[in-house]
Amino acid sequence: MSKRGLGWLNGLVTSVFAGGVMADWEINLPEPVSPVTREIFDLHMLTAGVALVIMIIVTAVIMYSLWKHRKSAGFEADQHFHESGFGKWAWVFVPVVVLGIDLSIAGKAAKVFDLVEDTTKPELTLKVIGSQWKWTYEYLEDDIRLVANLNRDIPETDPLYLRDTDHRVILPVDTRIRFLHTATDVLHAWWVPALAYKKDSIPGYINETWSIIEKEGVYRGQCAEICGTGHAFMPIVIEAVSKEKYAAWVQDKKLAAAAALVEASADKVWSKDDLMARGQEVYAGNCLACHQAEGQGVPPVFPALKGGLITTGEIAGHIDIVLNGKPGTAMAAWAAQLNDLEIAAVVTYERNAWGNDTGDVVQPADIKAARK
Amino acid sequence: MSTEAIHDDHHDHAPSGIGRWLFSTNHKDIGTMYLIFSLAMLFLGGASAMLLRAELFTPGLQLLDPDTYNNLLTNHALLMVFGVVMPAAAGMANWMIPLMIGAPDMALPRLNNLSFWLLPFAAIMLMISMAAPYFPGGGTPINTGWTLYPPLSIQVGMGMDFAIFTLHILGISSILAAINIVTTIVNMRAPGMTWFKLPLFVWAWMLTGLLLIMIMPVLAGGVTMLLFDRHFGTAFFDAAGGGDPVLFQHLFWFFGHPEVYVLLLPSIGVLGMVVPTFSRKPLFAYKPLVYSMMMLTALGMVVWAHHQYTVGMSQAVTTYFMIGTILISIPVGYMLFSFIFTMWRGAMTFETPMLFAVAIILMFSFAGVTGVMLAVVPADLQYHDTYFVVAHFHYALIPGALFGLYAGVFYWLPKWTGHMYDERLGKIFFWWTTISFNLTFFVQHFSGLAGMPRRIIDYSPVFAEFNMISSIGAFAFGLSHLLFLWIIIKTIRGGDKAADKPWDGAQVGTPGLEWTLPSPPPFHSFSTPPLVK
């Protein structure tokens, strides 16, 4: 189809999609902010346009026939219609027309698909790990790790309800970003329609998508592949910032991580209250999605920690399962992801919160010893 | 069987009492049982959909918890696919194929009895799968959706085992029914009823039967592997044990995509009877239409992975599936074209079956064009797993399968019962159900594009308006079926006496022989084969 034809079609579709009283309701894919989603958007408008034109023609032909060829209007059935030239050659004519339409769509689709599968070396790689029911992000070049959970403090009437997280993913604009998708437990799908298309997160697989975000702003999305109880509660929030701001953010993150490491490995003895306060934060950020706010879990897949055998049993066993996980279950190993202080705090918290009241206090030094 | 039954066979009296139904080998009785069973399942599946739409009426959790929601969602799909459309289509096949081709009964009458009586037990098994989580040790409900993808389906409790056995039983039932129908069509045609004189409904079921025989074993194998992964330590679908979670998706959709045509083809067959009748003109391009159904059957077997564009297949493989899928528009386009040009220059009247037929052609065309949109890989990477897909397949399956069966019910009710249905009520039902259907599903295209994923119990207020419209439409759609039930009951109980050939256009083109029999036909018909000229 010619460029001009396309423009005409786009205009038609745009006016249908955006016109009329529903202008303030979201009824189309969000405005694309990356080259690849823009190409996909244009392809979508093309196919939607072809669909619209076909439907208009089909409806018009049927309506005309319904009106014209009624028995009540005295129309006599033309029993020899299938012997007319049209009747004889329609079996060739129809497939050729349909094939023509198909090929014009497929040609454009193949070009866009090349762009989708473009694996040019990226400047930044973000590994996105889906777990029941949170997203973990690893900035592979800068060794930054981020866990994003649903922000549970937003009322049902707020447009951000189920669309906001406790931590935003910060990404630079005008940078070629590769997203690597995988999962730890079941299937998930990371989808932020404005800036990237989706590929499933599959345990044991690494899929990749890419994007170059061209506009600063906040972009939202959510998990698209059913992943169990909390499927509706896995939002994604990305904040695209300038390259300078991003560099500063990375620097801050690194300093904070270094400071935290120093703090965690200092041989300081912490008070129970301090550990409980920190433990609650760590719990909310890493454990709550599965084991739930009151430690009740979602048995039998995610056991309750409240009154649990491990959380009220031997301290060594508790530390062990947090550090090393439990193979064959959804329980991950946290040794590489949390520092000594964080693990000490969360273990202390779990052993004393929700009426577990064991009175046990675990110090970072205990974790350090347990790691060996 | 006792000598009494043989005696009855000779004298054309139906056996009396419960035994007539339990031990029936009569195609009409078994057909009736299939139809009643599917009607009951329609209300169960519909009720679960009503609960889902009630929960989705506004943002926030009101009625259900997420796992119950997902379990209802799973059951809605399983009930509608395996409990409603397939048994209803099989019921029509049982009733109509012997009558249409001039056979005394199905080729394998006892197998026929077995394939029906497996169904109620499958339904009970499915109910148990939903009840299991409420018993100690029952584990979590089936929260996977009807696709049962691992690893999530490995986590699910005992309910999943019952669901797997349900699918086994349903699979056996379908394969037996399909074998029976194919055998009947091949062997039991009356003298002179050659392949290209077969009514389109018979052709459609011939191809449906072949599809079923090819695909059901694959589903059975897939879910059995799932069962082994769950209980016997295998790792077919567990990457940690050297397996592959995506393998299940391939097995499922190798069954699942042809299954769409299993649901669709019988209804296309009904359209092939209804449209010529009420246009008073033979089916336009009958032979190419039959060939295009064959092409659809063949193509349908080799395009399954378009349901999984996002799993990370290679670009070459994905491109193959895209081209194959887009090519499906040729046979489907041809079918719709044939129906439109059967109407063209006909002398149309608009009784309820014809109203449904016209609406199906329009709405199914719409499902077809959104289907082409979805087939285009890069765009599907946005549409995939959103409400756009939900809208698309409901437009394909409700008009394409369910409304086609409704058209068949209204078309053949006079033949089955000997009474005319109430035409005024039929028309009210048509408008009510069609308008509310569109109200329910049309807006879901928009909520999907705006970013609402499928299978979520709760959503952000940004999607609120469309969901409320959708729920209101769904309640009206559900309610309309009480009228449907009433029309059927009313027709069975009485009404104007139906003539042998209640529709004056019913003999055009390639009609079935059912119109040569009285309405209702005798308990045993065509004991001596009729001669078709």
JSON list of N, CA and C in Angstrom, two decimals, chain B residues 491-518:
[
{"chain": "B", "resi": 491, "resn": "THR", "atom": "N", "xyz": [-42.09, -25.02, 23.63]},
{"chain": "B", "resi": 491, "resn": "THR", "atom": "CA", "xyz": [-42.21, -25.74, 22.36]},
{"chain": "B", "resi": 491, "resn": "THR", "atom": "C", "xyz": [-42.39, -27.23, 22.58]},
{"chain": "B", "resi": 492, "resn": "ILE", "atom": "N", "xyz": [-41.67, -27.76, 23.58]},
{"chain": "B", "resi": 492, "resn": "ILE", "atom": "CA", "xyz": [-41.81, -29.20, 23.86]},
{"chain": "B", "resi": 492, "resn": "ILE", "atom": "C", "xyz": [-43.23, -29.49, 24.33]},
{"chain": "B", "resi": 493, "resn": "ARG", "atom": "N", "xyz": [-43.79, -28.57, 25.17]},
{"chain": "B", "resi": 493, "resn": "ARG", "atom": "CA", "xyz": [-45.11, -28.83, 25.75]},
{"chain": "B", "resi": 493, "resn": "ARG", "atom": "C", "xyz": [-46.25, -28.64, 24.77]},
{"chain": "B", "resi": 494, "resn": "GLY", "atom": "N", "xyz": [-46.07, -27.84, 23.78]},
{"chain": "B", "resi": 494, "resn": "GLY", "atom": "CA", "xyz": [-47.18, -27.62, 22.85]},
{"chain": "B", "resi": 494, "resn": "GLY", "atom": "C", "xyz": [-46.84, -26.57, 21.82]},
{"chain": "B", "resi": 495, "resn": "GLY", "atom": "N", "xyz": [-47.84, -26.04, 21.18]},
{"chain": "B", "resi": 495, "resn": "GLY", "atom": "CA", "xyz": [-47.60, -25.05, 20.14]},
{"chain": "B", "resi": 495, "resn": "GLY", "atom": "C", "xyz": [-48.22, -25.52, 18.84]},
{"chain": "B", "resi": 496, "resn": "ASP", "atom": "N", "xyz": [-48.13, -24.65, 17.83]},
{"chain": "B", "resi": 496, "resn": "ASP", "atom": "CA", "xyz": [-48.72, -25.01, 16.55]},
{"chain": "B", "resi": 496, "resn": "ASP", "atom": "C", "xyz": [-48.08, -26.28, 16.02]},
{"chain": "B", "resi": 497, "resn": "LYS", "atom": "N", "xyz": [-48.86, -27.10, 15.38]},
{"chain": "B", "resi": 497, "resn": "LYS", "atom": "CA", "xyz": [-48.34, -28.34, 14.82]},
{"chain": "B", "resi": 497, "resn": "LYS", "atom": "C", "xyz": [-47.37, -28.01, 13.68]},
{"chain": "B", "resi": 498, "resn": "ALA", "atom": "N", "xyz": [-46.18, -28.63, 13.74]},
{"chain": "B", "resi": 498, "resn": "ALA", "atom": "CA", "xyz": [-45.20, -28.37, 12.69]},
{"chain": "B", "resi": 498, "resn": "ALA", "atom": "C", "xyz": [-45.44, -29.29, 11.51]},
{"chain": "B", "resi": 499, "resn": "ALA", "atom": "N", "xyz": [-45.34, -28.75, 10.30]},
{"chain": "B", "resi": 499, "resn": "ALA", "atom": "CA", "xyz": [-45.46, -29.58, 9.10]},
{"chain": "B", "resi": 499, "resn": "ALA", "atom": "C", "xyz": [-44.20, -30.43, 8.94]},
{"chain": "B", "resi": 500, "resn": "ASP", "atom": "N", "xyz": [-44.23, -31.41, 8.04]},
{"chain": "B", "resi": 500, "resn": "ASP", "atom": "CA", "xyz": [-43.01, -32.20, 7.78]},
{"chain": "B", "resi": 500, "resn": "ASP", "atom": "C", "xyz": [-41.88, -31.29, 7.37]},
{"chain": "B", "resi": 501, "resn": "LYS", "atom": "N", "xyz": [-42.24, -30.31, 6.58]},
{"chain": "B", "resi": 501, "resn": "LYS", "atom": "CA", "xyz": [-41.24, -29.36, 6.10]},
{"chain": "B", "resi": 501, "resn": "LYS", "atom": "C", "xyz": [-41.70, -27.97, 6.50]},
{"chain": "B", "resi": 502, "resn": "PRO", "atom": "N", "xyz": [-41.36, -27.56, 7.74]},
{"chain": "B", "resi": 502, "resn": "PRO", "atom": "CA", "xyz": [-41.92, -26.31, 8.24]},
{"chain": "B", "resi": 502, "resn": "PRO", "atom": "C", "xyz": [-41.37, -25.07, 7.54]},
{"chain": "B", "resi": 503, "resn": "TRP", "atom": "N", "xyz": [-40.19, -25.19, 6.92]},
{"chain": "B", "resi": 503, "resn": "TRP", "atom": "CA", "xyz": [-39.61, -24.02, 6.23]},
{"chain": "B", "resi": 503, "resn": "TRP", "atom": "C", "xyz": [-39.75, -24.23, 4.74]},
{"chain": "B", "resi": 504, "resn": "ASP", "atom": "N", "xyz": [-40.34, -23.26, 4.05]},
{"chain": "B", "resi": 504, "resn": "ASP", "atom": "CA", "xyz": [-40.63, -23.55, 2.64]},
{"chain": "B", "resi": 504, "resn": "ASP", "atom": "C", "xyz": [-39.39, -23.57, 1.76]},
{"chain": "B", "resi": 505, "resn": "GLY", "atom": "N", "xyz": [-38.27, -23.04, 2.26]},
{"chain": "B", "resi": 505, "resn": "GLY", "atom": "CA", "xyz": [-37.05, -23.09, 1.45]},
{"chain": "B", "resi": 505, "resn": "GLY", "atom": "C", "xyz": [-36.15, -24.27, 1.78]},
{"chain": "B", "resi": 506, "resn": "ALA", "atom": "N", "xyz": [-36.64, -25.18, 2.65]},
{"chain": "B", "resi": 506, "resn": "ALA", "atom": "CA", "xyz": [-35.73, -26.18, 3.21]},
{"chain": "B", "resi": 506, "resn": "ALA", "atom": "C", "xyz": [-35.24, -27.22, 2.21]},
{"chain": "B", "resi": 507, "resn": "GLN", "atom": "N", "xyz": [-35.77, -27.23, 0.97]},
{"chain": "B", "resi": 507, "resn": "GLN", "atom": "CA", "xyz": [-35.34, -28.27, 0.04]},
{"chain": "B", "resi": 507, "resn": "GLN", "atom": "C", "xyz": [-34.36, -27.79, -1.01]},
{"chain": "B", "resi": 508, "resn": "VAL", "atom": "N", "xyz": [-33.89, -26.52, -0.90]},
{"chain": "B", "resi": 508, "resn": "VAL", "atom": "CA", "xyz": [-33.01, -26.02, -1.95]},
{"chain": "B", "resi": 508, "resn": "VAL", "atom": "C", "xyz": [-31.60, -26.59, -1.82]},
{"chain": "B", "resi": 509, "resn": "GLY", "atom": "N", "xyz": [-30.92, -26.72, -2.95]},
{"chain": "B", "resi": 509, "resn": "GLY", "atom": "CA", "xyz": [-29.50, -27.07, -2.94]},
{"chain": "B", "resi": 509, "resn": "GLY", "atom": "C", "xyz": [-29.23, -28.49, -2.48]},
{"chain": "B", "resi": 510, "resn": "THR", "atom": "N", "xyz": [-28.48, -28.59, -1.37]},
{"chain": "B", "resi": 510, "resn": "THR", "atom": "CA", "xyz": [-28.09, -29.90, -0.85]},
{"chain": "B", "resi": 510, "resn": "THR", "atom": "C", "xyz": [-28.73, -30.11, 0.51]},
{"chain": "B", "resi": 511, "resn": "PRO", "atom": "N", "xyz": [-30.07, -30.32, 0.55]},
{"chain": "B", "resi": 511, "resn": "PRO", "atom": "CA", "xyz": [-30.75, -30.44, 1.83]},
{"chain": "B", "resi": 511, "resn": "PRO", "atom": "C", "xyz": [-30.52, -31.82, 2.43]},
{"chain": "B", "resi": 512, "resn": "GLY", "atom": "N", "xyz": [-30.86, -31.96, 3.72]},
{"chain": "B", "resi": 512, "resn": "GLY", "atom": "CA", "xyz": [-30.86, -33.28, 4.33]},
{"chain": "B", "resi": 512, "resn": "GLY", "atom": "C", "xyz": [-32.19, -33.96, 4.04]},
{"chain": "B", "resi": 513, "resn": "LEU", "atom": "N", "xyz": [-32.25, -35.26, 4.37]},
{"chain": "B", "resi": 513, "resn": "LEU", "atom": "CA", "xyz": [-33.48, -36.00, 4.13]},
{"chain": "B", "resi": 513, "resn": "LEU", "atom": "C", "xyz": [-34.46, -35.87, 5.29]},
{"chain": "B", "resi": 514, "resn": "GLU", "atom": "N", "xyz": [-34.07, -35.08, 6.34]},
{"chain": "B", "resi": 514, "resn": "GLU", "atom": "CA", "xyz": [-34.95, -34.98, 7.50]},
{"chain": "B", "resi": 514, "resn": "GLU", "atom": "C", "xyz": [-36.33, -34.44, 7.15]},
{"chain": "B", "resi": 515, "resn": "TRP", "atom": "N", "xyz": [-36.41, -33.63, 6.08]},
{"chain": "B", "resi": 515, "resn": "TRP", "atom": "CA", "xyz": [-37.68, -32.98, 5.75]},
{"chain": "B", "resi": 515, "resn": "TRP", "atom": "C", "xyz": [-38.63, -33.94, 5.05]},
{"chain": "B", "resi": 516, "resn": "THR", "atom": "N", "xyz": [-38.14, -35.14, 4.66]},
{"chain": "B", "resi": 516, "resn": "THR", "atom": "CA", "xyz": [-39.03, -36.12, 4.04]},
{"chain": "B", "resi": 516, "resn": "THR", "atom": "C", "xyz": [-39.75, -36.94, 5.10]},
{"chain": "B", "resi": 517, "resn": "LEU", "atom": "N", "xyz": [-39.39, -36.72, 6.38]},
{"chain": "B", "resi": 517, "resn": "LEU", "atom": "CA", "xyz": [-40.01, -37.48, 7.47]},
{"chain": "B", "resi": 517, "resn": "LEU", "atom": "C", "xyz": [-41.04, -36.61, 8.18]},
{"chain": "B", "resi": 518, "resn": "PRO", "atom": "N", "xyz": [-41.97, -37.24, 8.90]},
{"chain": "B", "resi": 518, "resn": "PRO", "atom": "CA", "xyz": [-42.93, -36.45, 9.66]},
{"chain": "B", "resi": 518, "resn": "PRO", "atom": "C", "xyz": [-42.23, -35.69, 10.78]}
]
